[in-house]
Tab-separated table of N, CA and C in Angstrom:
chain	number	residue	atom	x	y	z
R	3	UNK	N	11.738	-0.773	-13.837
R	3	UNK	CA	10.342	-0.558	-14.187
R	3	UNK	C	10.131	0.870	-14.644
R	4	UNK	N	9.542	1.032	-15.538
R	4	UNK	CA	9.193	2.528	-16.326
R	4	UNK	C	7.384	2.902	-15.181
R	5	UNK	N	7.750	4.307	-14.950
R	5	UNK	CA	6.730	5.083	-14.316
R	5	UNK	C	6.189	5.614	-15.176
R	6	UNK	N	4.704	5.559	-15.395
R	6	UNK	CA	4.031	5.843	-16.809
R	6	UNK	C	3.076	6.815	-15.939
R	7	UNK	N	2.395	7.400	-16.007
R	7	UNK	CA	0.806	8.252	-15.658
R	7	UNK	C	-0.309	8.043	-16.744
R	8	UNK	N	-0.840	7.018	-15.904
R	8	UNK	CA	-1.835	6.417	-16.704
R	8	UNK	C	-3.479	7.004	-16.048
R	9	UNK	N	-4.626	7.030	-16.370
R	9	UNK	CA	-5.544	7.289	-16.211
R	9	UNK	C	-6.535	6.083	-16.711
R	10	UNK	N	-7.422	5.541	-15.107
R	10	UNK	CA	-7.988	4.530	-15.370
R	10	UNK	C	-9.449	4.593	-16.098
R	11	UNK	N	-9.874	5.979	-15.985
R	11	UNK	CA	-11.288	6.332	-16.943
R	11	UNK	C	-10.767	6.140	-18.054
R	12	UNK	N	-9.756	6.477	-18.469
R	12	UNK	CA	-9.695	6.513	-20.287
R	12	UNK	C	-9.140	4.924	-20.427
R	13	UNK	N	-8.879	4.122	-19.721
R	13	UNK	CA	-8.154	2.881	-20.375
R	13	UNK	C	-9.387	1.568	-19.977
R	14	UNK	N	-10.650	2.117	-19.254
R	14	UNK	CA	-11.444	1.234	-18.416
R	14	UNK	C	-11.264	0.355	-17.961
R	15	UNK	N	-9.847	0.453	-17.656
R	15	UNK	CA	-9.309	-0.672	-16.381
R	15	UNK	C	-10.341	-0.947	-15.088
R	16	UNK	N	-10.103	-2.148	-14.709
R	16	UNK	CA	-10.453	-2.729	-13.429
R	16	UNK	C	-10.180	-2.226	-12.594
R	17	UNK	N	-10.573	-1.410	-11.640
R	17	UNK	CA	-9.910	-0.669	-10.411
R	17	UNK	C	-9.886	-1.538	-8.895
R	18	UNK	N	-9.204	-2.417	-8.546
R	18	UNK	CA	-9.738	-2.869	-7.142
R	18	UNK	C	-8.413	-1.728	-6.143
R	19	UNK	N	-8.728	-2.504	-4.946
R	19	UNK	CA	-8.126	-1.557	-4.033
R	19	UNK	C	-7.876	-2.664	-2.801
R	20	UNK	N	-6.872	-2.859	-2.394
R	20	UNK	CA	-6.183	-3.086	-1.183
R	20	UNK	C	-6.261	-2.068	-0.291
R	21	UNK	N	-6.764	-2.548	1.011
R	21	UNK	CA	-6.681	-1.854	2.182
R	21	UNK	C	-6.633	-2.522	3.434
R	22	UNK	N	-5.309	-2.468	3.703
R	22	UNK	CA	-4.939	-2.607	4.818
R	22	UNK	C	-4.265	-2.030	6.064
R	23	UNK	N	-4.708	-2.858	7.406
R	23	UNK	CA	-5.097	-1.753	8.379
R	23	UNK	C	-4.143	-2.635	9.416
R	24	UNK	N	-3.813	-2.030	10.122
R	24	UNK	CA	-2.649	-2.529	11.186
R	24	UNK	C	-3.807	-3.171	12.468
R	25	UNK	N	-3.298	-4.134	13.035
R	25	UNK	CA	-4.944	-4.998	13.701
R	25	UNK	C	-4.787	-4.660	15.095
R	26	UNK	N	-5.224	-4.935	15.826
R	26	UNK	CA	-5.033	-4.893	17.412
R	26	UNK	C	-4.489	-3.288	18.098
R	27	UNK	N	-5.408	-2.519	17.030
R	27	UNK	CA	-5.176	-0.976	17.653
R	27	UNK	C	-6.580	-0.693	18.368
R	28	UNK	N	-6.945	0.254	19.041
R	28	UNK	CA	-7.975	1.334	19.346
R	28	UNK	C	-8.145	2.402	19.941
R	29	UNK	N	-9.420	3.392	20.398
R	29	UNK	CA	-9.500	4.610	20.508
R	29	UNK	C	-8.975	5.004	18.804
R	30	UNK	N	-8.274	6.888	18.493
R	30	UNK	CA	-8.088	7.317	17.908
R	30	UNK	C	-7.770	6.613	16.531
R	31	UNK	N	-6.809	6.138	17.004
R	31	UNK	CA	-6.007	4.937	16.011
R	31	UNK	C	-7.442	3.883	15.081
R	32	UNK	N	-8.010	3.687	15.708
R	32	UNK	CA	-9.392	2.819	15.567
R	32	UNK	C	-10.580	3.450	15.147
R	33	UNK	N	-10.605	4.345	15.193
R	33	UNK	CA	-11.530	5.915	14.507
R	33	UNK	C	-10.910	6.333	13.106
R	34	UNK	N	-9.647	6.322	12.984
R	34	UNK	CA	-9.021	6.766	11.694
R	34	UNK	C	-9.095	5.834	10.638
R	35	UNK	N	-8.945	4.359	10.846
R	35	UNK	CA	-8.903	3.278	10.515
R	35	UNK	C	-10.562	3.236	9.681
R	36	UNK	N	-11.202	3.823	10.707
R	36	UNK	CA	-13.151	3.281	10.382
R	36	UNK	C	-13.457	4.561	9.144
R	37	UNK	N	-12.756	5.892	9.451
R	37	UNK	CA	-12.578	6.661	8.779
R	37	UNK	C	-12.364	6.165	7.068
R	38	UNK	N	-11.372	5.555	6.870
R	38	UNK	CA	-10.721	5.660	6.020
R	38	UNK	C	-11.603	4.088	5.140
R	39	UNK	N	-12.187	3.450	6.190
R	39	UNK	CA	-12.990	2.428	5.245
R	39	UNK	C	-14.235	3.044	5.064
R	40	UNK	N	-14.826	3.408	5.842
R	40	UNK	CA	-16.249	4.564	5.185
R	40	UNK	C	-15.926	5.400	4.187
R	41	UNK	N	-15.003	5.432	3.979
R	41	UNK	CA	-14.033	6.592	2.494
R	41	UNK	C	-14.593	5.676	1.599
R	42	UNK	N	-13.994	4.584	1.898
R	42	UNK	CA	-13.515	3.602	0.694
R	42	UNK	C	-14.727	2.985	-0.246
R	43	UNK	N	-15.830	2.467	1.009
R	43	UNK	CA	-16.855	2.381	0.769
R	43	UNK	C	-17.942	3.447	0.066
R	44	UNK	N	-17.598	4.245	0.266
R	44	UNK	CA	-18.221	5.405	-0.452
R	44	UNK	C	-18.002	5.497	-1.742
R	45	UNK	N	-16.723	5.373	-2.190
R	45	UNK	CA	-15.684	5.205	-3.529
R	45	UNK	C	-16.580	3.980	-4.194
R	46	UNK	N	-16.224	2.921	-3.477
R	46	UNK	CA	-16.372	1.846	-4.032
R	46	UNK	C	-18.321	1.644	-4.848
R	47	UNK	N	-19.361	2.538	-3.853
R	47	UNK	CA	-20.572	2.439	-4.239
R	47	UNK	C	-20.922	3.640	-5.360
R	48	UNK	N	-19.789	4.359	-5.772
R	48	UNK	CA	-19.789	5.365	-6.829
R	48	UNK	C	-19.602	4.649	-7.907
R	49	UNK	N	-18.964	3.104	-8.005
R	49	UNK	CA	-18.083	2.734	-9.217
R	49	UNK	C	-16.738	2.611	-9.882
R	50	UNK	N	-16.246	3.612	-8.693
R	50	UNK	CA	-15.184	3.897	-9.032
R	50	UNK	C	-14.149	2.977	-9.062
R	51	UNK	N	-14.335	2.046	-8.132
R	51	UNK	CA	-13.678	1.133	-7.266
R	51	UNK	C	-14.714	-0.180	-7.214
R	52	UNK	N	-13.971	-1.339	-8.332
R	52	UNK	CA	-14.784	-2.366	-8.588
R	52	UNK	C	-14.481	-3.581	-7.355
R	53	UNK	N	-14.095	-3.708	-6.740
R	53	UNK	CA	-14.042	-4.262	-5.514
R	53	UNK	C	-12.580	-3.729	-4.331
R	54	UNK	N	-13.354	-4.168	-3.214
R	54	UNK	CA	-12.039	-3.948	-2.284
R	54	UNK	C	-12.359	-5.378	-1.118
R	55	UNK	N	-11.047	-5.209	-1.227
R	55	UNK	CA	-9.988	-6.422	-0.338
R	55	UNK	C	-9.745	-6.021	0.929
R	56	UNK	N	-9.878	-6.011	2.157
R	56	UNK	CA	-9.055	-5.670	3.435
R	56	UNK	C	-8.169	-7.014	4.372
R	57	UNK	N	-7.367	-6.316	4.291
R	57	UNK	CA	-5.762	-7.122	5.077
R	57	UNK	C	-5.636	-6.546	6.285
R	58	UNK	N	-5.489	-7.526	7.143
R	58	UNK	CA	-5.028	-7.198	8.509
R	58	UNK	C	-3.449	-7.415	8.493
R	59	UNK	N	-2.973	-6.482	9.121
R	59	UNK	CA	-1.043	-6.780	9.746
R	59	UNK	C	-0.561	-6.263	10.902
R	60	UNK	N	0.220	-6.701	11.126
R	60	UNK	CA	0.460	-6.453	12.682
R	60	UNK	C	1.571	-5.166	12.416
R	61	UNK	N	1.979	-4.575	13.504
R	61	UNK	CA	2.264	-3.652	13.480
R	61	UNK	C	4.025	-3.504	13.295
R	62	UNK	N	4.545	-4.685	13.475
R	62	UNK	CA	5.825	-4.886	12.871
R	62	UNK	C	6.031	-6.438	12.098
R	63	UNK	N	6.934	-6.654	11.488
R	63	UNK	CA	6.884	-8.191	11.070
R	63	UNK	C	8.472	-8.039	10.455
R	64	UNK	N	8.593	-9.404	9.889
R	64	UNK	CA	9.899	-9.623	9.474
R	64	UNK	C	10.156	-9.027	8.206
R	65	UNK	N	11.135	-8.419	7.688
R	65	UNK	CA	11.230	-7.754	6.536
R	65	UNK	C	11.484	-8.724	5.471
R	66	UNK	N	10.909	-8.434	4.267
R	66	UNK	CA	10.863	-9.189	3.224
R	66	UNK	C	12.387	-8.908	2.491
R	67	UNK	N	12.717	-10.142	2.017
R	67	UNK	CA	14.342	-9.594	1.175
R	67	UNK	C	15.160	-9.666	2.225
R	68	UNK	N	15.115	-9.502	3.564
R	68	UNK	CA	16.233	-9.694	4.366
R	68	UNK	C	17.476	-10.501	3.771
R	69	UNK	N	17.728	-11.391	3.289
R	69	UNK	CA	18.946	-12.411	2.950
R	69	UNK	C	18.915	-13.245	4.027
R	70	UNK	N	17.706	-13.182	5.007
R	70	UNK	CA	17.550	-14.862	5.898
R	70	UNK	C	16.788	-15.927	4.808
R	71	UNK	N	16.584	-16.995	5.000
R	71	UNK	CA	16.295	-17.763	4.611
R	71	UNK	C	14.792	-18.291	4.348
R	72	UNK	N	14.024	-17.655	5.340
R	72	UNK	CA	12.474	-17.896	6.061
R	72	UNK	C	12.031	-16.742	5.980
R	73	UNK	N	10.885	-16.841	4.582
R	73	UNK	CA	10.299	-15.117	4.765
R	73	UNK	C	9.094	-15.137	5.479
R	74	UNK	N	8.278	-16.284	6.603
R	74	UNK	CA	7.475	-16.608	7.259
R	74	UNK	C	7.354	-15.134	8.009
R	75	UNK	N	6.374	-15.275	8.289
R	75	UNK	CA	5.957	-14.069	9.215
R	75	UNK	C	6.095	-12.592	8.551
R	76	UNK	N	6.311	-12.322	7.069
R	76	UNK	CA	6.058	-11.519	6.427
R	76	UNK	C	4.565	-11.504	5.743
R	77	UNK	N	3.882	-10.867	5.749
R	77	UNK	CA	2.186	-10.515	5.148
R	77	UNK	C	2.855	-10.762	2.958
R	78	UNK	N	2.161	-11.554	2.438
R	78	UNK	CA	2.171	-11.866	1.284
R	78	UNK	C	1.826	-10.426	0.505
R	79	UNK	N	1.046	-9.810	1.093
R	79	UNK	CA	0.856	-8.165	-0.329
R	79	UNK	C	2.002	-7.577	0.481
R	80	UNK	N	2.652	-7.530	1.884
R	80	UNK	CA	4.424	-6.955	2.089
R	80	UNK	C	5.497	-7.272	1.224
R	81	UNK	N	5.599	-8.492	1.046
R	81	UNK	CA	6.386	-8.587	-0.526
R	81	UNK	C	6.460	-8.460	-1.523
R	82	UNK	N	4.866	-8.837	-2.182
R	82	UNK	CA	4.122	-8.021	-3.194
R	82	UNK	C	4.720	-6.899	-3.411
R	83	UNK	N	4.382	-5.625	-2.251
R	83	UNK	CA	4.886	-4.019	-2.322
R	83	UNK	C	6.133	-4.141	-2.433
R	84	UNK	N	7.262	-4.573	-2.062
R	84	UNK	CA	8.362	-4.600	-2.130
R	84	UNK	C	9.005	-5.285	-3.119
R	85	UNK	N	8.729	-6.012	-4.102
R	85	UNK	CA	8.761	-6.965	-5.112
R	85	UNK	C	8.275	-5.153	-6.130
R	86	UNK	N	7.888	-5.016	-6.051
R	86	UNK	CA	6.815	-3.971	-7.348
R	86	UNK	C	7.617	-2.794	-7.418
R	87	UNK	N	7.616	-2.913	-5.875
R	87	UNK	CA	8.532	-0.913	-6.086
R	87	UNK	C	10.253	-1.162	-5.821
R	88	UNK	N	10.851	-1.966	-6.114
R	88	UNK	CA	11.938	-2.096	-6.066
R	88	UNK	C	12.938	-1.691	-6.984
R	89	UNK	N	12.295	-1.894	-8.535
R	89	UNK	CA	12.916	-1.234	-9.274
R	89	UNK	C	12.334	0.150	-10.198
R	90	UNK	N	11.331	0.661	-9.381
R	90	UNK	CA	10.964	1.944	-9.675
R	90	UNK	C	11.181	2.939	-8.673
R	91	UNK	N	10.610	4.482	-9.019
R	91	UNK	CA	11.188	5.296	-8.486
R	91	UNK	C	10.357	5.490	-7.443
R	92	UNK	N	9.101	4.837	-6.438
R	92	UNK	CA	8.626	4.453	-5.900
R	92	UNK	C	9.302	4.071	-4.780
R	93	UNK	N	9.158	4.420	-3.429
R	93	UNK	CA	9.865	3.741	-2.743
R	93	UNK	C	8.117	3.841	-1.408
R	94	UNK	N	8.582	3.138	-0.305
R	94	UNK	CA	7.523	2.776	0.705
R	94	UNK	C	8.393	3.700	1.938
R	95	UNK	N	9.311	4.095	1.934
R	95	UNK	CA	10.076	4.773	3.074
R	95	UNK	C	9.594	6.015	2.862
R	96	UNK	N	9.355	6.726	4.175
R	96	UNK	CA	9.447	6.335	5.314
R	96	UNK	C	8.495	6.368	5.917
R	97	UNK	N	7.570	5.128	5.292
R	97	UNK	CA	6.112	5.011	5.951
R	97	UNK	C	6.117	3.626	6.503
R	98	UNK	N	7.176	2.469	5.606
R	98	UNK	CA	7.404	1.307	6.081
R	98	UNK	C	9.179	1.706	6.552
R	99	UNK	N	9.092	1.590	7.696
R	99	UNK	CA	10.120	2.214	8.641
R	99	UNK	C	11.048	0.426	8.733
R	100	UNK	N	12.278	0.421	8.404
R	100	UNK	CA	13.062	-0.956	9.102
R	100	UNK	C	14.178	-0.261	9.892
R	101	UNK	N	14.004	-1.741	10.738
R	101	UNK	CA	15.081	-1.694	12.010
R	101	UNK	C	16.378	-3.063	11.644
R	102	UNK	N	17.460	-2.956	10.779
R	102	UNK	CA	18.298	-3.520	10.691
R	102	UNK	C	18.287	-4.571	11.574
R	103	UNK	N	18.546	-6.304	11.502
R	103	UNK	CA	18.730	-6.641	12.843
R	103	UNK	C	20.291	-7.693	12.314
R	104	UNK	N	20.783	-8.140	13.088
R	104	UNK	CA	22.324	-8.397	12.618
R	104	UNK	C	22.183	-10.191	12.631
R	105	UNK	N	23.907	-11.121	12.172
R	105	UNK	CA	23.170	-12.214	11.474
R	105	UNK	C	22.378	-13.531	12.532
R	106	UNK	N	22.096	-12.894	13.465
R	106	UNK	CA	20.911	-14.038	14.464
R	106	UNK	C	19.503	-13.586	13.932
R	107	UNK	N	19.725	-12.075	13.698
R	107	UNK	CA	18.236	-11.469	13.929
R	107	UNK	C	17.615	-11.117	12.759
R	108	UNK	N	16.501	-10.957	12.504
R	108	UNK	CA	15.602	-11.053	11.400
R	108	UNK	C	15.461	-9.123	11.192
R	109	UNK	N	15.972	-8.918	10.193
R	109	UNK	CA	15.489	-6.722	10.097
R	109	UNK	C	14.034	-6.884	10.125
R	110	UNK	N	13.595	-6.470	11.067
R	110	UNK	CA	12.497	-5.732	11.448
R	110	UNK	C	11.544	-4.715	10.868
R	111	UNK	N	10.337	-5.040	10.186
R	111	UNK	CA	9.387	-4.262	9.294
R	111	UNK	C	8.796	-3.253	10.167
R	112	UNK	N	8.184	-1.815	10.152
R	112	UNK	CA	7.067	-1.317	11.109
R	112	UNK	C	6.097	-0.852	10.038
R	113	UNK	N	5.070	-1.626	10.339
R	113	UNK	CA	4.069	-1.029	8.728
R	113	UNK	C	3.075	0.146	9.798
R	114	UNK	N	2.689	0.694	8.322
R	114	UNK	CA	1.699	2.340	8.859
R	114	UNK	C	0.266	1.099	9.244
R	115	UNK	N	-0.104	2.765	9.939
R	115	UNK	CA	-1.431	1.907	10.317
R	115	UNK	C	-2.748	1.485	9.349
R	116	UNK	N	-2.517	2.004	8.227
R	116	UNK	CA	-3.171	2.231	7.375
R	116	UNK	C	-2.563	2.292	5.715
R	117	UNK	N	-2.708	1.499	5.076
R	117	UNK	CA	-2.136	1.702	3.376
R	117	UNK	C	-3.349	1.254	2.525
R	118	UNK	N	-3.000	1.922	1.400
R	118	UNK	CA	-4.044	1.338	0.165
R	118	UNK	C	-3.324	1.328	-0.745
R	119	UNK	N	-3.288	0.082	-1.448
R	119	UNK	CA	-2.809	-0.602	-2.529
R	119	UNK	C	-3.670	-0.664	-4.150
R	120	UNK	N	-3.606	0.549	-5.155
R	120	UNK	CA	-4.622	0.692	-5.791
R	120	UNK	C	-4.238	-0.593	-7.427
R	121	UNK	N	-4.814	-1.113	-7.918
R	121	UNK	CA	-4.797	-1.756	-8.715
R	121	UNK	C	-5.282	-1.732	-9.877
R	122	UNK	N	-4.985	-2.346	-10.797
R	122	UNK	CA	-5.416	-1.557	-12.476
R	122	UNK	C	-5.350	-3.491	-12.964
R	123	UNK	N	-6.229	-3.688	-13.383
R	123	UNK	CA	-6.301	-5.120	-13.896
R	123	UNK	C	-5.208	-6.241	-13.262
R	124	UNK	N	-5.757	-6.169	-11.652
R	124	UNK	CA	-4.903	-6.785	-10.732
R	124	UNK	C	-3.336	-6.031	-10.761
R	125	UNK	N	-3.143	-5.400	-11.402
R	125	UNK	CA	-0.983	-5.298	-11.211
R	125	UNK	C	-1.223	-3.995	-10.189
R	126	UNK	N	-0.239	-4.021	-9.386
R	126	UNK	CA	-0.502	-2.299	-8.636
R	126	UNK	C	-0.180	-1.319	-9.664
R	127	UNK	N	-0.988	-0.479	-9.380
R	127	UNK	CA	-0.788	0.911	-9.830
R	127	UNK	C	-0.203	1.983	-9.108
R	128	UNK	N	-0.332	1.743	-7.556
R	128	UNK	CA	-0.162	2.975	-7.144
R	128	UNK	C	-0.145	2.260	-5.037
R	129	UNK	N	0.776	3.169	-4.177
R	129	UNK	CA	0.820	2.217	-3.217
R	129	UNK	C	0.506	4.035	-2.664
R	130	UNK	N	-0.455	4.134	-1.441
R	130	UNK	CA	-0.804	5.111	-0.386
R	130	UNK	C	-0.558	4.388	1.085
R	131	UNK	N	0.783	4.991	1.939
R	131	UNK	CA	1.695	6.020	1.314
R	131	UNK	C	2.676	5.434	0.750
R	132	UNK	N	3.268	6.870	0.275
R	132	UNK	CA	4.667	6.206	-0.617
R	132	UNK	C	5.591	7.519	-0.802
R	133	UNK	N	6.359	7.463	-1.254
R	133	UNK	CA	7.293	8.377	-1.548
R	133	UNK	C	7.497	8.182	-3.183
R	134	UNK	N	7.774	8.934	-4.204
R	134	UNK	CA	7.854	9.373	-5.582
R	134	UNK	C	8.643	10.643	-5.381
R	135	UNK	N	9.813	9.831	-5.723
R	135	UNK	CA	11.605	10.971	-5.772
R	135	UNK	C	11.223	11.787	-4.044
R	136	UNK	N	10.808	13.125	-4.311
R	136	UNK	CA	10.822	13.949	-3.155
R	136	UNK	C	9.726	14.109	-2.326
R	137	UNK	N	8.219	13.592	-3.096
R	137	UNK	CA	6.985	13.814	-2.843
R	137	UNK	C	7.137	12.341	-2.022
R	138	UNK	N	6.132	13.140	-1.198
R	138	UNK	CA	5.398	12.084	-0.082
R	138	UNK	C	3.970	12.190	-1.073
R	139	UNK	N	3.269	10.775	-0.932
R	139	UNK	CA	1.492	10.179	-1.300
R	139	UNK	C	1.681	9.946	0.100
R	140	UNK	N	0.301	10.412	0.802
R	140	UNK	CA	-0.042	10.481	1.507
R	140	UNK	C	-1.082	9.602	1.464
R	141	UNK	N	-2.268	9.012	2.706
R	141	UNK	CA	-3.353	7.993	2.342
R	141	UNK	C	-4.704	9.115	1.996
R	142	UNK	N	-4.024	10.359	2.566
R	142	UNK	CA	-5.271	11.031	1.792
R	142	UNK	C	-4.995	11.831	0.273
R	143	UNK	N	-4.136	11.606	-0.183
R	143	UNK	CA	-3.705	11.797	-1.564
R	143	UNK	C	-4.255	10.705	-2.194
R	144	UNK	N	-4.344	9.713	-1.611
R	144	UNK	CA	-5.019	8.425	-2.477
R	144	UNK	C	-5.891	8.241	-2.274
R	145	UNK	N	-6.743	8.696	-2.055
R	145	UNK	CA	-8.569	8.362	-1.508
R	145	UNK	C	-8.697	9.766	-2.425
R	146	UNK	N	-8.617	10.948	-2.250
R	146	UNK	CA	-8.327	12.328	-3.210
R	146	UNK	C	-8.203	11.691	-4.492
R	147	UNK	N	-7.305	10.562	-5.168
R	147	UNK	CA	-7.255	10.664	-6.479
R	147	UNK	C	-8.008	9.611	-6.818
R	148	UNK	N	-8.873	9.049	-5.918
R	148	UNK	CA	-9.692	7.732	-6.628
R	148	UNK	C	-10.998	8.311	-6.228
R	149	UNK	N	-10.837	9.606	-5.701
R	149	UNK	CA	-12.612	10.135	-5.576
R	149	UNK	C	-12.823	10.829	-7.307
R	150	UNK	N	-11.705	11.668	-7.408
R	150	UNK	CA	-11.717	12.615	-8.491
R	150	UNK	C	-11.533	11.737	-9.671
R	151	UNK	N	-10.694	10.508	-9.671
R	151	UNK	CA	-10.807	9.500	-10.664
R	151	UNK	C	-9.453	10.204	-11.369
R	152	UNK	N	-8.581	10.518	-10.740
R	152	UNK	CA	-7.290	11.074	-11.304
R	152	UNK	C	-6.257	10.125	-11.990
R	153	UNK	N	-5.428	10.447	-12.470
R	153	UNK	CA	-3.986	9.845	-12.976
R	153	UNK	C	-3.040	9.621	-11.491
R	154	UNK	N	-2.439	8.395	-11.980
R	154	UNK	CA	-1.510	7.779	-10.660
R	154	UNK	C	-0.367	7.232	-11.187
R	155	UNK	N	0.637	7.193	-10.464
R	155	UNK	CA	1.858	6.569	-11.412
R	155	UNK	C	1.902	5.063	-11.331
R	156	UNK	N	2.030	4.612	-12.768
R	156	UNK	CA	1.477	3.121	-12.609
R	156	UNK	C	3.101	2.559	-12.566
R	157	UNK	N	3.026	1.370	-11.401
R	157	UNK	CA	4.641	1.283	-11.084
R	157	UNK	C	4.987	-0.236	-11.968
R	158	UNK	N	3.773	-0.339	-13.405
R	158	UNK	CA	3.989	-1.876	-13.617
R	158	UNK	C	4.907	-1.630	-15.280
C-alpha cells in the first residue's frame, strides 16, 4: 500500500471516525475514556467529523491472522486494522501488544483502552495510536489533527 498525505478539506471527503473504547473499565480509566468522547463530540458538532461510530472491546481477544482456523472472538474493525496496515508502513505496535500462544493456543490480542479509527469516504485513513516508521500517533495526535483539520497519512 502507498502512504500518501492527503488533506480532507481540500478533497471534501467524508470524514467519519471510529472510536473505540475497551468496556468493563472504571475510575481513571473511565474518566479518560469520557474525556476523549466529549473531544470527539465537540469535533463532530464543528463539522469536522460527519458521523461517529463507537465500538466496545474487551481488553484482550484472539489475534486476527493467527494461522488458527476460527477468527471468532476477534472484534470485526480488529481485522479491519490489521487487514489495512499490513502492507503499509503503519504498524499498530506497540499499542496493540500480542502474546504468542503455541499450537493448542490462540496468540493473544491486548487492545489500548482507547483508539480512533479516522476515515475518508469509509476506507481508513489514519489509525490513533499507531506507529509510522519511528513516530508514535498518539490518541492525542489524532483528536489534534482532526481539530486543526490537518493532513494524515492515508494508509488506502
Amino acid at each position: 500500500m502507498n502512504i500518501d498525505t492527503v488533506s480532507p478539506a481540500n478533497e471534501q471527503a467524508r470524514v467519519t471516525l471510529d472510536v473505540c473504547l475497551r468496556s468493563a473499565v472504571a475510575g481513571v480509566t473511565e474518566a479518560r475514556q469520557e474525556e476523549v468522547l466529549d473531544r470527539v463530540q465537540q469535533l463532530s458538532r464543528t463539522g469536522i467529523i460527519d458521523e461517529v461510530t463507537v465500538h466496545y472491546w474487551g481488553g484482550r481477544v484472539a489475534a486476527p491472522n493467527d494461522g488458527t482456523r476460527n477468527d471468532s472472538g476477534t472484534p470485526d474493525i480488529v481485522t479491519e486494522l490489521y487487514d489495512v496496515t499490513e502492507d503499509s508502513d503503519i504498524t499498530l505496535e506497540p499499542f496493540f501488544r500480542e502474546k504468542a500462544g503455541d499450537r493448542e493456543n490462540r496468540t493473544v490480542l491486548f487492545l489500548p483502552v482507547v483508539c480512533l479509527v479516522v476515515r475518508r469516504d469509509e476506507e481508513i485513513a489514519a489509525v490513533y495510536p499507531s506507529t509510522d516508521g519511528d513516530e508514535h500517533r498518539t490518541l492525542q495526535d489524532g483528536l489534534a489533527a482532526l481539530a486543526e483539520d490537518e493532513t494524515w497519512a492515508n494508509l488506502a
